[in-house]
Every structure is written in C-alpha cells, then in structure tokens.
Tab-separated table of C-alpha atoms and ligand atoms in Angstrom:
chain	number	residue	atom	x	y	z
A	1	UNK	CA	21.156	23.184	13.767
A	2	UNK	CA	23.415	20.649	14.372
A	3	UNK	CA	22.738	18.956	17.490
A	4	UNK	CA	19.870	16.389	17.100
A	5	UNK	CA	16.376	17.163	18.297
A	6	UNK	CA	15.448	14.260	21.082
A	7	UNK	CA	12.326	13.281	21.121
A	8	UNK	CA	10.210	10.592	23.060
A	9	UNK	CA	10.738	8.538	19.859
A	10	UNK	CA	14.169	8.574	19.764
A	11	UNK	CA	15.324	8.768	23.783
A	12	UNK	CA	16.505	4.976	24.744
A	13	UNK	CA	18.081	4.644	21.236
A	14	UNK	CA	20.503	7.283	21.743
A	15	UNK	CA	20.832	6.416	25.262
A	16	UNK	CA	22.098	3.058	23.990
A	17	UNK	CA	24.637	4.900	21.947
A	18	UNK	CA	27.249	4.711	24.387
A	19	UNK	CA	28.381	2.493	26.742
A	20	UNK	CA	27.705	2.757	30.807
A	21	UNK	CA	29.395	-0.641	32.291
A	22	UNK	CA	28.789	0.560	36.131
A	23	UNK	CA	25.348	0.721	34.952
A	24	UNK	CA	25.847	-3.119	35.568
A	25	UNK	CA	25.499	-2.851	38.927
A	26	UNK	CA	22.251	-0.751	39.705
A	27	UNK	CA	19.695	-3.260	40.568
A	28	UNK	CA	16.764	-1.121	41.528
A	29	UNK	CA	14.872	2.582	41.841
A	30	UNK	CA	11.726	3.399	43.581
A	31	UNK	CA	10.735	7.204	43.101
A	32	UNK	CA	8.005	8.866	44.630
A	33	UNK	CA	7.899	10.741	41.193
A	34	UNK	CA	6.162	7.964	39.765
A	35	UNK	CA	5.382	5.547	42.399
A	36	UNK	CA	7.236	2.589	41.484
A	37	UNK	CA	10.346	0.572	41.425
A	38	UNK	CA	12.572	-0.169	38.299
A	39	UNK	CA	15.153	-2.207	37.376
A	40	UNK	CA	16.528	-0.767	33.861
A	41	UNK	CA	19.146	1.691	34.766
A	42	UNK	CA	17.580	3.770	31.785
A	43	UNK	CA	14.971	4.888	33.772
A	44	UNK	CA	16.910	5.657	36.996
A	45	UNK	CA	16.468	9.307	36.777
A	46	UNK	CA	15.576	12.187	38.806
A	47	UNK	CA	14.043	15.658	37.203
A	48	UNK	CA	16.905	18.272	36.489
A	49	UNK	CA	14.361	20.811	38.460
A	50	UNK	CA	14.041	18.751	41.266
A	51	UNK	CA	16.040	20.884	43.837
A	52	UNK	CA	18.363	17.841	45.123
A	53	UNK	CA	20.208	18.212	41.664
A	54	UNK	CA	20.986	21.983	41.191
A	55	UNK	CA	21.165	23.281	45.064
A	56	UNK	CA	21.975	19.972	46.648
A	57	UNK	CA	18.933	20.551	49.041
A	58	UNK	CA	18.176	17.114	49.967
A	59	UNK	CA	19.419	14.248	52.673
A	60	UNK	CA	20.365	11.129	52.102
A	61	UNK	CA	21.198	7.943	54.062
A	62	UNK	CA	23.028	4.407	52.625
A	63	UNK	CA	22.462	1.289	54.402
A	64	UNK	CA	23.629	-2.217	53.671
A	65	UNK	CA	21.857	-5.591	52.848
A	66	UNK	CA	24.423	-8.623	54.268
A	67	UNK	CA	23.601	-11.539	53.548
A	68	UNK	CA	20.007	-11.127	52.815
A	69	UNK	CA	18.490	-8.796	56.128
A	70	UNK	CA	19.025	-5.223	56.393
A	71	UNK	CA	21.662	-4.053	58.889
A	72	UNK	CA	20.956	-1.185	61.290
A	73	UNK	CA	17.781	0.270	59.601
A	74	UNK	CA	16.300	1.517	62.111
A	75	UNK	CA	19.772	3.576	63.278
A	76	UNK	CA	19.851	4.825	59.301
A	77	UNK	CA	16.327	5.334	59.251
A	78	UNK	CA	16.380	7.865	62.395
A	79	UNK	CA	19.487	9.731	60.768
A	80	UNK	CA	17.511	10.483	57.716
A	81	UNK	CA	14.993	11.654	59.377
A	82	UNK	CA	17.057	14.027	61.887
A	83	UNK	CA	18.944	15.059	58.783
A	84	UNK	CA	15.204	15.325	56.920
A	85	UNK	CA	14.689	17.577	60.245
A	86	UNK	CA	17.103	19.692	60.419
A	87	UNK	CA	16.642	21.279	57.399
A	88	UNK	CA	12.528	21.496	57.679
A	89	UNK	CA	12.123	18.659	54.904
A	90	UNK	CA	8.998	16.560	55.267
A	91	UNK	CA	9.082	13.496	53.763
A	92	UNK	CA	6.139	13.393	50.831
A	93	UNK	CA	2.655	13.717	52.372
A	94	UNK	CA	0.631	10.501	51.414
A	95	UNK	CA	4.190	8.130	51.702
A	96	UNK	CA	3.447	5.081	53.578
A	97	UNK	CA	6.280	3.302	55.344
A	98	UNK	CA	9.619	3.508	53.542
A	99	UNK	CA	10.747	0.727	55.491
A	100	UNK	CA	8.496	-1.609	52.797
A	101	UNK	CA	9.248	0.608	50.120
A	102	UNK	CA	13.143	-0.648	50.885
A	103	UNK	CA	12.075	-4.317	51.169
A	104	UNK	CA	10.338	-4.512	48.237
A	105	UNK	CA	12.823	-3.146	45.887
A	106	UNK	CA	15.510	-5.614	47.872
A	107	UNK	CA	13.651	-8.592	47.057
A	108	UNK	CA	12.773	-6.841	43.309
A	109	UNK	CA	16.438	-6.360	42.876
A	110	UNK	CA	17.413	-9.861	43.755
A	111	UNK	CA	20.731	-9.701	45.382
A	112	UNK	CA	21.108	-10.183	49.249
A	113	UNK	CA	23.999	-8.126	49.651
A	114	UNK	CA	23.700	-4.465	48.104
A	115	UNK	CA	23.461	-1.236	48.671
A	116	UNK	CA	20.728	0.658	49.661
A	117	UNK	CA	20.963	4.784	48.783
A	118	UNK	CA	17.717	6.316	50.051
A	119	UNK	CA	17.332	10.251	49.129
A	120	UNK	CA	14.913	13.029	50.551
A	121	UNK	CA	14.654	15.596	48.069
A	122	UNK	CA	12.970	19.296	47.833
A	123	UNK	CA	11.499	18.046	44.951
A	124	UNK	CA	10.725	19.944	41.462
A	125	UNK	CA	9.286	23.354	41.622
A	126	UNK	CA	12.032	25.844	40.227
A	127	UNK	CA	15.523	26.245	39.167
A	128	UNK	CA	15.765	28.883	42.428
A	129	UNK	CA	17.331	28.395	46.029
A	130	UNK	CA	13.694	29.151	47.504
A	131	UNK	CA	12.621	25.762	48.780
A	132	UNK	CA	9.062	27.036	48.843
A	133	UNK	CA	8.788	26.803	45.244
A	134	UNK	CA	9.029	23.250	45.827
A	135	UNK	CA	4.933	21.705	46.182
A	136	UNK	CA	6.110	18.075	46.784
A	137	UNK	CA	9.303	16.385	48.583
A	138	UNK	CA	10.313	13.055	46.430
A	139	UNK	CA	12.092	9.819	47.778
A	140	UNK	CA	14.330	8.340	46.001
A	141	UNK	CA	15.616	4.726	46.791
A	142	UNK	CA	18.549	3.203	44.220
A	143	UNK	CA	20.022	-0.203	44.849
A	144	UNK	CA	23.511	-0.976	43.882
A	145	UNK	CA	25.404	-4.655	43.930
A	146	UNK	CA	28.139	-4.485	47.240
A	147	UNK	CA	31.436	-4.487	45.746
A	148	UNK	CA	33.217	-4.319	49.202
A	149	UNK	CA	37.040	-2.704	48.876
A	150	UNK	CA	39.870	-5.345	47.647
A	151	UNK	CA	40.318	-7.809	50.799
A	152	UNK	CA	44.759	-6.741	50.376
A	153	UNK	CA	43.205	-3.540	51.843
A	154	UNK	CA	41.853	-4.938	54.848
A	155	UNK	CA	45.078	-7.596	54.512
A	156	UNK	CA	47.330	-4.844	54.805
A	157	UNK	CA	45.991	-1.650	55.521
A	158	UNK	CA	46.058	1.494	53.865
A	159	UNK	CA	47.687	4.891	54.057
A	160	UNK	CA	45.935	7.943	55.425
A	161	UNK	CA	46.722	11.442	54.643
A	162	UNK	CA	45.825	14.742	56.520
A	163	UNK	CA	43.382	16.904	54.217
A	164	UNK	CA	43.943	20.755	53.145
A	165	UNK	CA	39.940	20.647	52.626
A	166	UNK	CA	38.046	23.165	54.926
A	167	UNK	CA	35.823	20.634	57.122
A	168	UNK	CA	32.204	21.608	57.211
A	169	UNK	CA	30.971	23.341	60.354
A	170	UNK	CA	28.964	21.188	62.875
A	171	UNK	CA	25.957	22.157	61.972
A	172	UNK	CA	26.206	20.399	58.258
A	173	UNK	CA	28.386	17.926	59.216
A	174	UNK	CA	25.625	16.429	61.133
A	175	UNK	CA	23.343	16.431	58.367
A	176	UNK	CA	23.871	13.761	55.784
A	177	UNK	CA	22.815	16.519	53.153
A	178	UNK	CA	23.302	15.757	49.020
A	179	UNK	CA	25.849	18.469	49.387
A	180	UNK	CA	28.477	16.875	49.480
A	181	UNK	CA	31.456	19.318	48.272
A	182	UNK	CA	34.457	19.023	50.862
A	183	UNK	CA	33.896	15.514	51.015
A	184	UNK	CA	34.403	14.871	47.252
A	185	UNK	CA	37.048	17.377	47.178
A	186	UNK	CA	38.712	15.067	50.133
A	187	UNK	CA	38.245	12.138	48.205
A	188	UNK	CA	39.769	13.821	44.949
A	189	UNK	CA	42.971	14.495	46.814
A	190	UNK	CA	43.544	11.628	48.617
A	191	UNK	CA	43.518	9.772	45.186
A	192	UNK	CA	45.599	12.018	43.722
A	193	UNK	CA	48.316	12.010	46.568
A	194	UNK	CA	48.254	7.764	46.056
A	195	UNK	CA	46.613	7.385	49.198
A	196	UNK	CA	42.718	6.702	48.473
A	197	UNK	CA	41.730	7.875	51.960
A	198	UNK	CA	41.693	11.536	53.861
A	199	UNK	CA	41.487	12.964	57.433
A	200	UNK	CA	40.081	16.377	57.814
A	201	UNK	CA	41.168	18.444	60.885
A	202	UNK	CA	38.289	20.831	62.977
A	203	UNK	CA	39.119	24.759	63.250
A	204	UNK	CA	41.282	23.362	66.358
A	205	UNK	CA	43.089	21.223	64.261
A	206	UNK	CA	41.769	18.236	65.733
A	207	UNK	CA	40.985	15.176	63.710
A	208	UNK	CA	37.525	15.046	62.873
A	209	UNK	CA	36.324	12.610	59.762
A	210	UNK	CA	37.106	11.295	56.661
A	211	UNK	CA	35.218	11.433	53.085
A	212	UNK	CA	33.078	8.772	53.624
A	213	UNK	CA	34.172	7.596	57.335
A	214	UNK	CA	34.860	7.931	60.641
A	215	UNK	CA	38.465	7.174	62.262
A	216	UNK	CA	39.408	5.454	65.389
A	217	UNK	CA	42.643	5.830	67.294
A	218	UNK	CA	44.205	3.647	69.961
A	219	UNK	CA	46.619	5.631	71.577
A	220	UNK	CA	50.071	4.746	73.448
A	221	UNK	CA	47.923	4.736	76.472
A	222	UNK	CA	45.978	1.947	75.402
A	223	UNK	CA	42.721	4.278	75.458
A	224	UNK	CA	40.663	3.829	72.005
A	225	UNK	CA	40.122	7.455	71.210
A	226	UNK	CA	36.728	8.411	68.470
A	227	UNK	CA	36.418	12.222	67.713
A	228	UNK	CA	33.318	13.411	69.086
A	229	UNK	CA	29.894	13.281	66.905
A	230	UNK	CA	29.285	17.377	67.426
A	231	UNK	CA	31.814	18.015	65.212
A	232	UNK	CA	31.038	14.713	62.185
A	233	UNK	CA	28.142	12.528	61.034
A	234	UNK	CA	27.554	10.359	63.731
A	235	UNK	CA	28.650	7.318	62.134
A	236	UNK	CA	26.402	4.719	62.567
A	237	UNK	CA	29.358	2.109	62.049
A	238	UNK	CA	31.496	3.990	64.354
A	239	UNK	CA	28.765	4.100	67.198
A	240	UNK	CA	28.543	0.400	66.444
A	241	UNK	CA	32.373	0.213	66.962
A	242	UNK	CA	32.697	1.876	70.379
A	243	UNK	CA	29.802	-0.212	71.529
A	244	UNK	CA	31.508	-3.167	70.813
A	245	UNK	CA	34.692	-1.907	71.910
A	246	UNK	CA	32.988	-2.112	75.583
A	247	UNK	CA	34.015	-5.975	75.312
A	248	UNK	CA	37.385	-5.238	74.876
A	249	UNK	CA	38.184	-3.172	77.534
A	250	UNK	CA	36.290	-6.337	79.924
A	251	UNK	CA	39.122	-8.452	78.339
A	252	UNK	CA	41.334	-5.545	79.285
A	253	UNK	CA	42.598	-5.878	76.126
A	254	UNK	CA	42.014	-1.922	75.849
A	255	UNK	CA	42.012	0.159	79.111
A	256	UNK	CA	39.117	2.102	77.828
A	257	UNK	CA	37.061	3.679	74.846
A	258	UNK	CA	36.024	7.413	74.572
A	259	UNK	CA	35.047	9.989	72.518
A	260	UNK	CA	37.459	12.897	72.556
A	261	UNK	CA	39.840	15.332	70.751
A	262	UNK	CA	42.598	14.013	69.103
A	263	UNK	CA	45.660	15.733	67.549
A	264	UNK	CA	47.470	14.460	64.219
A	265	UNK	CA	50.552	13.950	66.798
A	266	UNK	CA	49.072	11.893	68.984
A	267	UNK	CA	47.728	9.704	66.120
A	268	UNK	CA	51.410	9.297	64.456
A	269	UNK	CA	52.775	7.715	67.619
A	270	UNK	CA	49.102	5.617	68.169
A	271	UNK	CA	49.408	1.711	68.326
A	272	UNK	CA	46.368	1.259	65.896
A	273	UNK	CA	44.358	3.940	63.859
A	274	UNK	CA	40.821	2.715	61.625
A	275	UNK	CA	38.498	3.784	59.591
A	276	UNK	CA	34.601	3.112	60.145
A	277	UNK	CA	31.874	3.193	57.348
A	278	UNK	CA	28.563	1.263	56.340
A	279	UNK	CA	30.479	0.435	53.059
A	280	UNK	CA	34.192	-0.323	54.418
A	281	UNK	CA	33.195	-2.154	57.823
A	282	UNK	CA	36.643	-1.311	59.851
A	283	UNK	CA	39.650	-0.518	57.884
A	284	UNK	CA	43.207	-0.529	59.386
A	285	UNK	CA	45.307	2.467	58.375
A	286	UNK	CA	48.725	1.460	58.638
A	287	UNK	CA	50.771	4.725	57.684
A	288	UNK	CA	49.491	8.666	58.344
A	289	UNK	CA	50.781	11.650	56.783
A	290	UNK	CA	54.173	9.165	55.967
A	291	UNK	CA	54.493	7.467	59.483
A	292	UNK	CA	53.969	4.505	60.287
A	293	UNK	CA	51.654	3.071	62.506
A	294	UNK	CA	52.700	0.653	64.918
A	295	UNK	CA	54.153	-2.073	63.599
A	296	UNK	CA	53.120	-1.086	60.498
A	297	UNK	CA	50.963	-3.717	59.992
A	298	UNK	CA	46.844	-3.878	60.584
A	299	UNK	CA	47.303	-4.394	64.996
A	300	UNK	CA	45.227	-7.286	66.962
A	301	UNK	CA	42.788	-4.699	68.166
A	302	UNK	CA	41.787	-3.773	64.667
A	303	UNK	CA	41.246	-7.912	64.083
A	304	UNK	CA	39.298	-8.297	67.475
A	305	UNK	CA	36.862	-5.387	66.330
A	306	UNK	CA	36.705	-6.791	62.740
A	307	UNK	CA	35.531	-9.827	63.911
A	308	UNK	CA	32.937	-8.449	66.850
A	309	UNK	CA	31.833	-6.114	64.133
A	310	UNK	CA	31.082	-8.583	61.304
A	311	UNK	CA	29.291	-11.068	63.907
A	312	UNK	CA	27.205	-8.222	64.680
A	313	UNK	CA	26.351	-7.540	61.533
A	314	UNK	CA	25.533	-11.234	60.442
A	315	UNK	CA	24.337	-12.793	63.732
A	316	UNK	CA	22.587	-9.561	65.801
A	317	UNK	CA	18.878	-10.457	65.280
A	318	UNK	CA	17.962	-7.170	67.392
A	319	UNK	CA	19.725	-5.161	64.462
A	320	UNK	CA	18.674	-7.076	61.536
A	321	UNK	CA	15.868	-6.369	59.388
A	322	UNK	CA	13.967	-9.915	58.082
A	323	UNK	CA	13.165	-9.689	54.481
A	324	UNK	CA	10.875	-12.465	53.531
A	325	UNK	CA	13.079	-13.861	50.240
A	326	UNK	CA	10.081	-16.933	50.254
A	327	UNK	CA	7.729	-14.667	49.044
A	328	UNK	CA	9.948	-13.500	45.520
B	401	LIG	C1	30.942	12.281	56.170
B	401	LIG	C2	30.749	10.892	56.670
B	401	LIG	N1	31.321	10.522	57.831
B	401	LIG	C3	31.189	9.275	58.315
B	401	LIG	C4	30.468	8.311	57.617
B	401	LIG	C5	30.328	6.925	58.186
B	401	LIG	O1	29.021	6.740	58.640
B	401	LIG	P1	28.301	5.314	58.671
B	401	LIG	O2	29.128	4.455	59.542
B	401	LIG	O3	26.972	5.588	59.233
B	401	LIG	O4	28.266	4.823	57.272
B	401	LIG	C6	29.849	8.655	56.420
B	401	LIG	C7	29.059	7.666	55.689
B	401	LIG	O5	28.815	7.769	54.530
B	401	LIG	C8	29.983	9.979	55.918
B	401	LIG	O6	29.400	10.345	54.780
C-alpha cells in the first residue's frame, strides 16, 4: 500500500505538512461535539458523518463583531432559528444560551471586530438523506478576523452582472440553509466574467438577490426600490437599510422607499443601485450588465446611507450586544 496509514500518533504532524495561510485568520470554534471552544485551527473540524457536510442539511447565520459589541444579534439570532424551523431542526437538547456561547469565544478569540459563523447541523448519525438517523443536532460557532472588501471598492464602486444561475425557489431562499449551490455557482461566474458580484433574476425575471447580498435600486423616480423578502433571505442589512432610508425620504432627499419588483431595465436607467450584506455594509454598483449607472460614480444617496448605516452599527445601543472585554 502506498498511501500512509494515519494514525492518532501521526495526525497534527502531517497536518503540518502543508501550508494553510487563511488558517491565519480563524480565531475561534465552539462545537457542541465536544463542548468547548478552540483556538488552533487544527482542531476546527466537524465529523464527515455529520449530515451538514454530505447533504448540506443544516442552517447557518454570520453576524459581525464592530468594534468590540455584537451588531444585530438578536435579528441573526431569530433568522437562525426560523431557518432552524423551517426545516424541523431543534437546536441540541441540553444547549444553554448560544448567545454566551458567542460571547465567550469573542472575548477567547481576542479581536473586536470578526466574524461570527454560527451553524445548526443534523448532526452525525449516517451517510443517508434520512435526518432521523441523526440522534443529536450540533452547533457549530467559528470566528474569523474581518477583512472588510478593499476601501477602492466602496471608493469607486463595482460592476454588477445579471446571473444565468437558476435562483432558488422561495421556500429555500428564505432559509439560510448550508446548501448553498446557486449561490457559489453565482459567485464562480461573476469572478470569472471580471465582475466579482452577481444579480439573479426570479421566474418573472425580476431582480431578486445576489450571492451573498441583497440589492437596492433608486429609480429615475426618485423611489428607492428593495425586491421583496418572499422571494430572498431577508437581509438583515437590507431591512436595516430601508429602515434607515425612512430619514431620507423626511429630508426629501428620496420621495420614498419600498419593497417591490424590479426589472433589469429599470435598474440600467436607475440613479443609484447597492448592494447590502453583514460582511460588505452598502456597496455602490456603478455599472450593470455594461451600463452605467448614473454618473457612473458611487451617487450621494449611497454616501448618506453609508454613513446612517455605519452610525447605526457603531453608536445604536438598542442593537448592540455588550461584551464585557474587562473580564478577559
Ligand atoms: C443569499 C443571501 N442574500 C442576502 C444576504 C444578506 O443578508 P444579511 O444582510 O443578513 O447579511 C446574505 C447574507 O449572507 C445571503 O446569503
């Protein structure tokens, strides 16, 4: 035989064999697998029968740490578990609050801005579809360092093409499942067309989401238009958005915000288009499908709801989680 036996003996040594640089930035796991949080990347691992890795049958949620307190937890929190819902997954049965679960490993980690990737799983039982195989759901919680997108992005927008992906029907587009196909598929072609970012369209051909994001359009009319959440995950950053947006159209600096259907055509004559994410903030797409938008440049309403957005995020006690950093 020529491939060499592995043994407990001999596991991290051959691990250490190669090279894993974006290992650099995991600061933290907690599983439910073994009740505990780590902080060497060699033990981040989940069990090739858990059900999450060969079916995809789990649900996941990210949120962000800014500047040392959780943003939006609670919102991300009742996702997960309407996602966790939807497809009759219980979180484990003797898990106490994963809200302290998620501070701990924060302050274990160390670094007040991160990542914070929590996953529901089925949980080991089989290598079948049949989730009753499964005895135990797991939680998984990783924390990654925030490497936020290149600020010349946000400087000077980026391009936006219209994706040949299938979307996913409503149903599992409103479930931040681990199956995650179309949207990686989306992803793969937007990078290979130069562009980095994707649309999808609905059966309609409507716009509905991106990879990883929602999109924003403010039309000729002046009206800021968001495709309705029945037909994409309703982005918690985009709800944020059109909240805020409420403030702008007191100013009358927009005549007003909706949710609502919008075609590709009415999005290549729009003044401003954006994209919306927990990782990206708001991100001004300045061409679509090869046209520009507006000027061409990232527009003043795209600044205005930048700004609103990022006070929000830094200055909104009601939607900030404390973590006590004294304590460490
Ligand atoms: C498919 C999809 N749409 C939209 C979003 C944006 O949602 P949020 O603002 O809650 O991050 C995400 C987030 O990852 C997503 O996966």
């Amino acid at each position: 035989m020529k491939i060499r036996k592995i043994t407990r003996e001999n596991f991290f040594s051959s691990l250490k064999e190669k090279e894993r640089p974006w290992q650099e930035d995991y600061l933290g796991m907690y599983s439910s697998q073994w009740n505990g949080i780590t902080t060497d990347p060699d033990l981040m691992m989940v069990p090739i029968d858990d059900h999450l890795v060969h079916r995809g049958d789990g649900v996941f949620d990210v949120m962000r740490c800014v500047r040392g307190k959780i943003y939006q937890l609670e919102a991300h929190f009742q996702r997960l578990s309407r996602s966790a819902k939807s497809i009759s997954l219980n979180f484990p049965p003797d898990f106490g609050d994963i809200r302290e679960v998620i501070k701990d490993l924060v302050l274990v980690g160390g670094e007040r801005d991160c990542l914070i990737r929590v996953i529901v799983s089925r949980g080991p039982g089989s290598f079948s579809t049949n989730p009753f195989d499964c005895p135990s759901s797991q939680i998984y919680v990783v924390l990654v360092r925030f490497k936020g997108l290149s600020e010349a992005y946000y400087q000077e927008g980026i391009s936006l093409i219209t994706s040949d992906i299938p979307i996913k029907k409503s149903f599992f587009a409103n479930i931040k499942s681990c199956n995650y196909l179309p949207n990686v598929l989306m992803k793969k072609e937007a990078v290979e067309a130069g562009s980095l970012f994707s649309v999808g369209l609905d059966e309609e051909g409507f716009l509905a989401e991106g990879s990883t994001e929602n999109i924003g359009v403010l039309a000729a009319d002046g009206i800021l238009r968001f495709p309705g959440f029945e037909r994409t995950l309703s982005g918690i950053t985009a709800k944020r958005v059109f909240e805020l947006s409420g403030e702008l159209v007191k100013q009358r600096i927009i005549k007003d915000v909706r949710f609502a259907r919008i075609s590709p055509d009415k999005a290549y004559e729009a003044k401003e288009v954006f994209l919306t994410g927990t990782s990206l903030n708001i991100l001004p797409v300045v061409r679509y499908d090869d046209r520009p938008i507006g000027s061409g440049s990232p527009g003043p309403v795209y600044s205005r709801l930048s700004s609103l957005l990022w006070e929000d995020m830094t200055q909104n006690q009601e939607l900030l989680t404390e973590i006590d950093w004294e304590s460490k």
